[in-house]
mmCIF file of C-alpha atoms in Angstrom:
data_model
loop_
_atom_site.group_PDB
_atom_site.id
_atom_site.type_symbol
_atom_site.label_atom_id
_atom_site.label_comp_id
_atom_site.label_asym_id
_atom_site.label_seq_id
_atom_site.Cartn_x
_atom_site.Cartn_y
_atom_site.Cartn_z
ATOM 1 C CA GLU A 1 -7.856 -65.714 45.654
ATOM 2 C CA ASN A 2 -10.461 -63.776 47.619
ATOM 3 C CA GLU A 3 -13.132 -66.050 47.385
ATOM 4 C CA VAL A 4 -11.395 -69.507 48.074
ATOM 5 C CA SER A 5 -9.450 -67.569 51.209
ATOM 6 C CA ASP A 6 -13.200 -66.230 52.429
ATOM 7 C CA HIS A 7 -14.265 -70.096 52.044
ATOM 8 C CA ALA A 8 -11.205 -71.458 54.090
ATOM 9 C CA LEU A 9 -11.874 -68.960 56.852
ATOM 10 C CA ALA A 10 -15.841 -69.773 56.780
ATOM 11 C CA LEU A 11 -15.607 -73.281 56.704
ATOM 12 C CA TYR A 12 -12.896 -72.992 59.725
ATOM 13 C CA LEU A 13 -15.609 -70.979 62.072
ATOM 14 C CA ALA A 14 -18.560 -73.391 61.064
ATOM 15 C CA VAL A 15 -16.284 -76.033 62.494
ATOM 16 C CA ALA A 16 -14.674 -74.302 65.469
ATOM 17 C CA ARG A 17 -18.126 -72.912 66.408
ATOM 18 C CA ARG A 18 -20.129 -75.750 65.684
ATOM 19 C CA ILE A 19 -23.007 -73.750 63.515
ATOM 20 C CA VAL A 20 -24.178 -76.746 61.308
ATOM 21 C CA SER A 21 -25.151 -78.794 64.246
ATOM 22 C CA ARG A 22 -26.161 -75.912 66.642
ATOM 23 C CA ASP A 23 -28.263 -75.142 63.924
ATOM 24 C CA ALA A 24 -30.092 -78.401 63.419
ATOM 25 C CA GLU A 25 -30.532 -78.575 67.265
ATOM 26 C CA VAL A 26 -32.232 -75.370 67.593
ATOM 27 C CA ARG A 27 -34.440 -76.327 64.845
ATOM 28 C CA GLU A 28 -35.220 -79.492 66.701
ATOM 29 C CA GLY A 29 -36.237 -77.778 69.692
ATOM 30 C CA LYS A 30 -33.033 -77.594 71.749
ATOM 31 C CA TRP A 31 -31.935 -74.466 73.840
ATOM 32 C CA GLY A 32 -29.358 -73.987 76.277
ATOM 33 C CA ILE A 33 -26.943 -76.194 74.496
ATOM 34 C CA ALA A 34 -23.718 -74.099 74.184
ATOM 35 C CA GLN A 35 -21.599 -75.681 76.435
ATOM 36 C CA ALA A 36 -22.810 -79.451 75.641
ATOM 37 C CA GLN A 37 -19.780 -79.598 73.432
ATOM 38 C CA PRO A 38 -16.405 -77.928 73.839
ATOM 39 C CA VAL A 39 -16.116 -74.627 71.090
ATOM 40 C CA LEU A 40 -12.702 -73.608 70.323
ATOM 41 C CA GLY A 41 -11.197 -70.118 70.563
ATOM 42 C CA ASN A 42 -8.674 -68.744 68.242
ATOM 43 C CA ARG A 43 -6.660 -66.043 70.263
ATOM 44 C CA GLY A 44 -3.090 -67.144 70.297
ATOM 45 C CA ALA A 45 -3.740 -70.203 68.199
ATOM 46 C CA THR A 46 -1.211 -71.461 65.378
ATOM 47 C CA LEU A 47 -2.467 -71.536 61.728
ATOM 48 C CA GLY A 48 -0.652 -73.906 59.355
ATOM 49 C CA LEU A 49 -0.722 -73.535 55.660
ATOM 50 C CA ILE A 50 0.751 -76.167 53.285
ATOM 51 C CA GLY A 51 1.463 -74.281 50.326
ATOM 52 C CA PHE A 52 1.663 -70.607 50.029
ATOM 53 C CA GLY A 53 0.839 -68.876 46.867
ATOM 54 C CA LYS A 54 -2.121 -66.110 46.562
ATOM 55 C CA ILE A 55 -5.013 -68.078 48.445
ATOM 56 C CA ALA A 56 -2.594 -69.077 51.281
ATOM 57 C CA ARG A 57 -1.387 -65.525 52.022
ATOM 58 C CA ALA A 58 -4.641 -63.977 51.686
ATOM 59 C CA ALA A 59 -5.793 -66.806 54.178
ATOM 60 C CA CYS A 60 -3.179 -65.879 56.378
ATOM 61 C CA LEU A 61 -4.235 -62.428 56.725
ATOM 62 C CA LYS A 62 -7.610 -62.949 57.347
ATOM 63 C CA PHE A 63 -7.018 -65.655 59.939
ATOM 64 C CA ARG A 64 -4.732 -63.544 61.622
ATOM 65 C CA ALA A 65 -7.263 -60.597 61.929
ATOM 66 C CA LEU A 66 -9.398 -63.297 64.214
ATOM 67 C CA GLY A 67 -6.344 -63.475 66.456
ATOM 68 C CA PHE A 68 -4.162 -66.268 65.229
ATOM 69 C CA SER A 69 -0.572 -65.147 66.686
ATOM 70 C CA ARG A 70 1.257 -67.706 64.832
ATOM 71 C CA VAL A 71 1.515 -68.887 61.215
ATOM 72 C CA LEU A 72 3.640 -71.916 60.014
ATOM 73 C CA VAL A 73 4.068 -72.192 56.292
ATOM 74 C CA SER A 74 5.240 -75.489 54.483
ATOM 75 C CA ASP A 75 6.083 -74.684 50.926
ATOM 76 C CA PRO A 76 9.535 -75.479 48.823
ATOM 77 C CA HIS A 77 9.020 -72.214 46.934
ATOM 78 C CA ILE A 78 9.165 -69.490 49.460
ATOM 79 C CA ASP A 79 12.255 -67.397 50.138
ATOM 80 C CA ALA A 80 13.384 -65.463 53.529
ATOM 81 C CA GLU A 81 12.117 -62.085 51.961
ATOM 82 C CA THR A 82 8.717 -63.433 51.871
ATOM 83 C CA CYS A 83 8.690 -64.898 55.404
ATOM 84 C CA THR A 84 9.596 -61.721 56.639
ATOM 85 C CA ALA A 85 7.047 -59.993 54.396
ATOM 86 C CA PHE A 86 4.224 -61.862 55.990
ATOM 87 C CA ASP A 87 5.539 -62.756 59.284
ATOM 88 C CA ILE A 88 5.346 -66.604 58.692
ATOM 89 C CA GLU A 89 7.556 -69.214 59.844
ATOM 90 C CA LEU A 90 8.971 -71.740 57.252
ATOM 91 C CA THR A 91 8.771 -75.359 58.445
ATOM 92 C CA ASP A 92 8.373 -78.847 57.498
ATOM 93 C CA ILE A 93 5.017 -80.412 57.108
ATOM 94 C CA ASP A 94 5.461 -83.142 60.189
ATOM 95 C CA ASP A 95 6.224 -80.231 62.480
ATOM 96 C CA LEU A 96 3.616 -78.119 61.087
ATOM 97 C CA CYS A 97 1.365 -80.800 61.567
ATOM 98 C CA ARG A 98 2.579 -81.450 65.462
ATOM 99 C CA PHE A 99 1.889 -77.655 66.311
ATOM 100 C CA SER A 100 -0.603 -76.161 64.362
ATOM 101 C CA ASP A 101 -4.644 -75.513 65.731
ATOM 102 C CA VAL A 102 -5.704 -75.337 62.103
ATOM 103 C CA VAL A 103 -3.939 -76.718 59.192
ATOM 104 C CA SER A 104 -5.326 -75.425 55.853
ATOM 105 C CA LEU A 105 -4.365 -76.953 52.591
ATOM 106 C CA HIS A 106 -3.439 -74.849 49.596
ATOM 107 C CA ALA A 107 -0.959 -77.095 47.570
ATOM 108 C CA PRO A 108 -1.559 -78.373 43.892
ATOM 109 C CA LEU A 109 -2.077 -82.085 43.667
ATOM 110 C CA THR A 110 0.967 -83.548 42.175
ATOM 111 C CA GLN A 111 2.186 -87.309 42.311
ATOM 112 C CA ALA A 112 4.780 -86.025 45.061
ATOM 113 C CA THR A 113 1.388 -84.355 47.254
ATOM 114 C CA ARG A 114 -1.084 -87.277 46.408
ATOM 115 C CA HIS A 115 -2.288 -87.899 50.175
ATOM 116 C CA ILE A 116 0.331 -85.734 51.825
ATOM 117 C CA VAL A 117 -1.754 -85.332 54.793
ATOM 118 C CA ASP A 118 -2.072 -89.228 55.442
ATOM 119 C CA GLU A 119 -2.416 -91.442 58.334
ATOM 120 C CA ARG A 120 0.867 -90.832 59.773
ATOM 121 C CA ARG A 121 0.519 -87.232 59.747
ATOM 122 C CA ILE A 122 -2.906 -86.967 60.731
ATOM 123 C CA ALA A 123 -1.677 -88.919 64.032
ATOM 124 C CA MET A 124 0.623 -86.240 65.016
ATOM 125 C CA MET A 125 -2.308 -83.564 64.927
ATOM 126 C CA LYS A 126 -3.442 -82.060 68.386
ATOM 127 C CA PRO A 127 -6.438 -83.636 69.442
ATOM 128 C CA ARG A 128 -8.059 -80.065 68.922
ATOM 129 C CA ALA A 129 -6.959 -79.704 65.638
ATOM 130 C CA ILE A 130 -9.045 -78.568 62.642
ATOM 131 C CA LEU A 131 -8.291 -79.687 59.032
ATOM 132 C CA ILE A 132 -9.309 -77.311 56.376
ATOM 133 C CA ASN A 133 -9.269 -78.348 52.483
ATOM 134 C CA VAL A 134 -10.328 -76.004 49.891
ATOM 135 C CA SER A 135 -7.232 -77.071 47.617
ATOM 136 C CA ARG A 136 -7.871 -80.617 45.980
ATOM 137 C CA GLY A 137 -9.234 -83.937 47.501
ATOM 138 C CA GLY A 138 -6.587 -86.096 46.590
ATOM 139 C CA LEU A 139 -3.861 -84.325 49.129
ATOM 140 C CA VAL A 140 -5.400 -86.039 51.707
ATOM 141 C CA ASP A 141 -6.204 -89.558 52.694
ATOM 142 C CA GLU A 142 -9.961 -89.605 53.459
ATOM 143 C CA ALA A 143 -10.452 -92.882 55.097
ATOM 144 C CA ALA A 144 -7.507 -91.937 57.957
ATOM 145 C CA LEU A 145 -9.275 -88.698 58.509
ATOM 146 C CA ALA A 146 -12.684 -90.046 58.883
ATOM 147 C CA ASP A 147 -11.138 -92.670 61.185
ATOM 148 C CA ALA A 148 -9.146 -90.219 63.075
ATOM 149 C CA LEU A 149 -12.657 -88.059 63.372
ATOM 150 C CA SER A 150 -14.818 -90.666 64.483
ATOM 151 C CA ALA A 151 -12.532 -91.581 67.156
ATOM 152 C CA HIS A 152 -12.108 -87.605 68.500
ATOM 153 C CA ARG A 153 -8.679 -87.950 67.812
ATOM 154 C CA LEU A 154 -9.263 -84.517 65.805
ATOM 155 C CA PHE A 155 -11.817 -81.621 66.584
ATOM 156 C CA GLY A 156 -12.865 -81.684 63.019
ATOM 157 C CA ALA A 157 -12.878 -80.729 59.221
ATOM 158 C CA GLY A 158 -13.846 -78.518 56.605
ATOM 159 C CA ILE A 159 -14.200 -80.238 53.450
ATOM 160 C CA ASP A 160 -14.857 -78.517 50.104
ATOM 161 C CA VAL A 161 -12.797 -80.821 47.870
ATOM 162 C CA PHE A 162 -12.911 -84.518 48.022
ATOM 163 C CA GLU A 163 -10.935 -87.105 46.157
ATOM 164 C CA VAL A 164 -13.830 -88.044 43.834
ATOM 165 C CA GLU A 165 -16.403 -85.777 43.110
ATOM 166 C CA PRO A 166 -19.028 -85.895 43.922
ATOM 167 C CA PRO A 167 -18.277 -88.029 46.693
ATOM 168 C CA SER A 168 -20.165 -91.443 47.151
ATOM 169 C CA VAL A 169 -22.718 -91.807 49.821
ATOM 170 C CA GLY A 170 -20.129 -94.714 50.898
ATOM 171 C CA ASN A 171 -17.170 -92.186 51.646
ATOM 172 C CA PRO A 172 -16.335 -92.465 55.102
ATOM 173 C CA LEU A 173 -15.929 -88.795 55.717
ATOM 174 C CA ILE A 174 -19.743 -88.171 55.208
ATOM 175 C CA GLY A 175 -20.651 -90.156 58.563
ATOM 176 C CA ALA A 176 -17.671 -88.345 60.533
ATOM 177 C CA PRO A 177 -18.754 -85.957 63.352
ATOM 178 C CA ASN A 178 -18.269 -82.244 63.068
ATOM 179 C CA THR A 179 -17.493 -81.918 59.978
ATOM 180 C CA VAL A 180 -18.578 -79.380 57.400
ATOM 181 C CA PHE A 181 -18.914 -80.132 53.577
ATOM 182 C CA SER A 182 -19.140 -77.759 50.582
ATOM 183 C CA ASP A 183 -19.466 -78.633 47.216
ATOM 184 C CA HIS A 184 -16.109 -77.337 45.282
ATOM 185 C CA CYS A 185 -17.730 -74.277 45.614
ATOM 186 C CA GLY A 186 -14.590 -72.180 47.380
ATOM 187 C CA TRP A 187 -14.254 -69.909 44.192
ATOM 188 C CA TYR A 188 -17.740 -68.954 43.156
ATOM 189 C CA SER A 189 -19.266 -65.453 43.836
ATOM 190 C CA GLU A 190 -21.256 -63.487 41.628
ATOM 191 C CA ALA A 191 -18.506 -61.410 41.282
ATOM 192 C CA SER A 192 -16.154 -63.855 40.650
ATOM 193 C CA VAL A 193 -17.781 -65.365 37.493
ATOM 194 C CA ARG A 194 -17.850 -62.195 36.131
ATOM 195 C CA GLU A 195 -14.202 -61.706 36.628
ATOM 196 C CA LEU A 196 -13.818 -65.188 35.391
ATOM 197 C CA GLN A 197 -15.948 -64.183 32.014
ATOM 198 C CA SER A 198 -14.053 -61.320 31.323
ATOM 199 C CA ARG A 199 -10.430 -62.324 31.651
ATOM 200 C CA ALA A 200 -11.355 -65.201 29.217
ATOM 201 C CA SER A 201 -13.111 -62.887 26.696
ATOM 202 C CA GLU A 202 -9.845 -60.754 27.128
ATOM 203 C CA GLU A 203 -7.517 -63.663 26.293
ATOM 204 C CA LEU A 204 -9.602 -64.718 23.575
ATOM 205 C CA ALA A 205 -9.282 -61.234 22.101
ATOM 206 C CA ARG A 206 -5.398 -61.481 22.743
ATOM 207 C CA VAL A 207 -5.107 -64.457 20.830
ATOM 208 C CA LEU A 208 -7.095 -63.695 17.603
ATOM 209 C CA SER A 209 -5.044 -60.326 17.328
ATOM 210 C CA GLY A 210 -1.885 -62.484 17.348
ATOM 211 C CA ARG A 211 -0.860 -61.322 20.691
ATOM 212 C CA PRO A 212 0.564 -64.474 22.976
ATOM 213 C CA PRO A 213 -1.733 -65.315 25.889
ATOM 214 C CA ARG A 214 -1.034 -64.188 29.529
ATOM 215 C CA ASN A 215 -2.306 -67.479 31.193
ATOM 216 C CA TRP A 216 -0.946 -70.221 29.320
ATOM 217 C CA VAL A 217 -2.465 -73.798 30.425
ATOM 218 C CA ASN A 218 -0.346 -75.737 28.127
ATOM 219 C CA GLN A 219 2.513 -73.802 26.495
ATOM 220 C CA TRP A 220 3.709 -75.414 23.477
#
């Protein structure tokens, strides 16, 4: 969860601080461009988390360290004890979209969650809101998100996952303004690969010795 939550934070900062476009403009010889386009602050801002598993919980702590003062969560599996422990407010997705400055997706993709962020909910978001998706591309209606970004009804988006991967050149998000993309790499670091290999080897040894695996994928 450490790498993916780091990546969510990195995408947010890249979009909010316009790092990618600033880099391109400086390379083109431009200077003194800091106030040409708005850059958002985060002190006192509201974070919205759709899903509150291990990755979202790690992200919650990291966004709070930046100055986010309120965290809204939509997750049917969260209880009052968890809300108190993390100082979060449980709400429905509609209100989360209405009141959040950053909406970050951390839910699994199921029939119930496909396009959970659709045209209607995107229209509810603040014009200065940022959408971050490090979970599954199918959670978002990409065409509706691209339309909102192109019409400047949203500030920006940071996307690590797409509904079809790799995305085609015709994907409407590719040409949308103030977007930062990565190639479904939020999970990756040298340390995470070593840990993945180590855990896989331990599971294999566990099964070969006649013990049940700890991490079932399909349990029959």
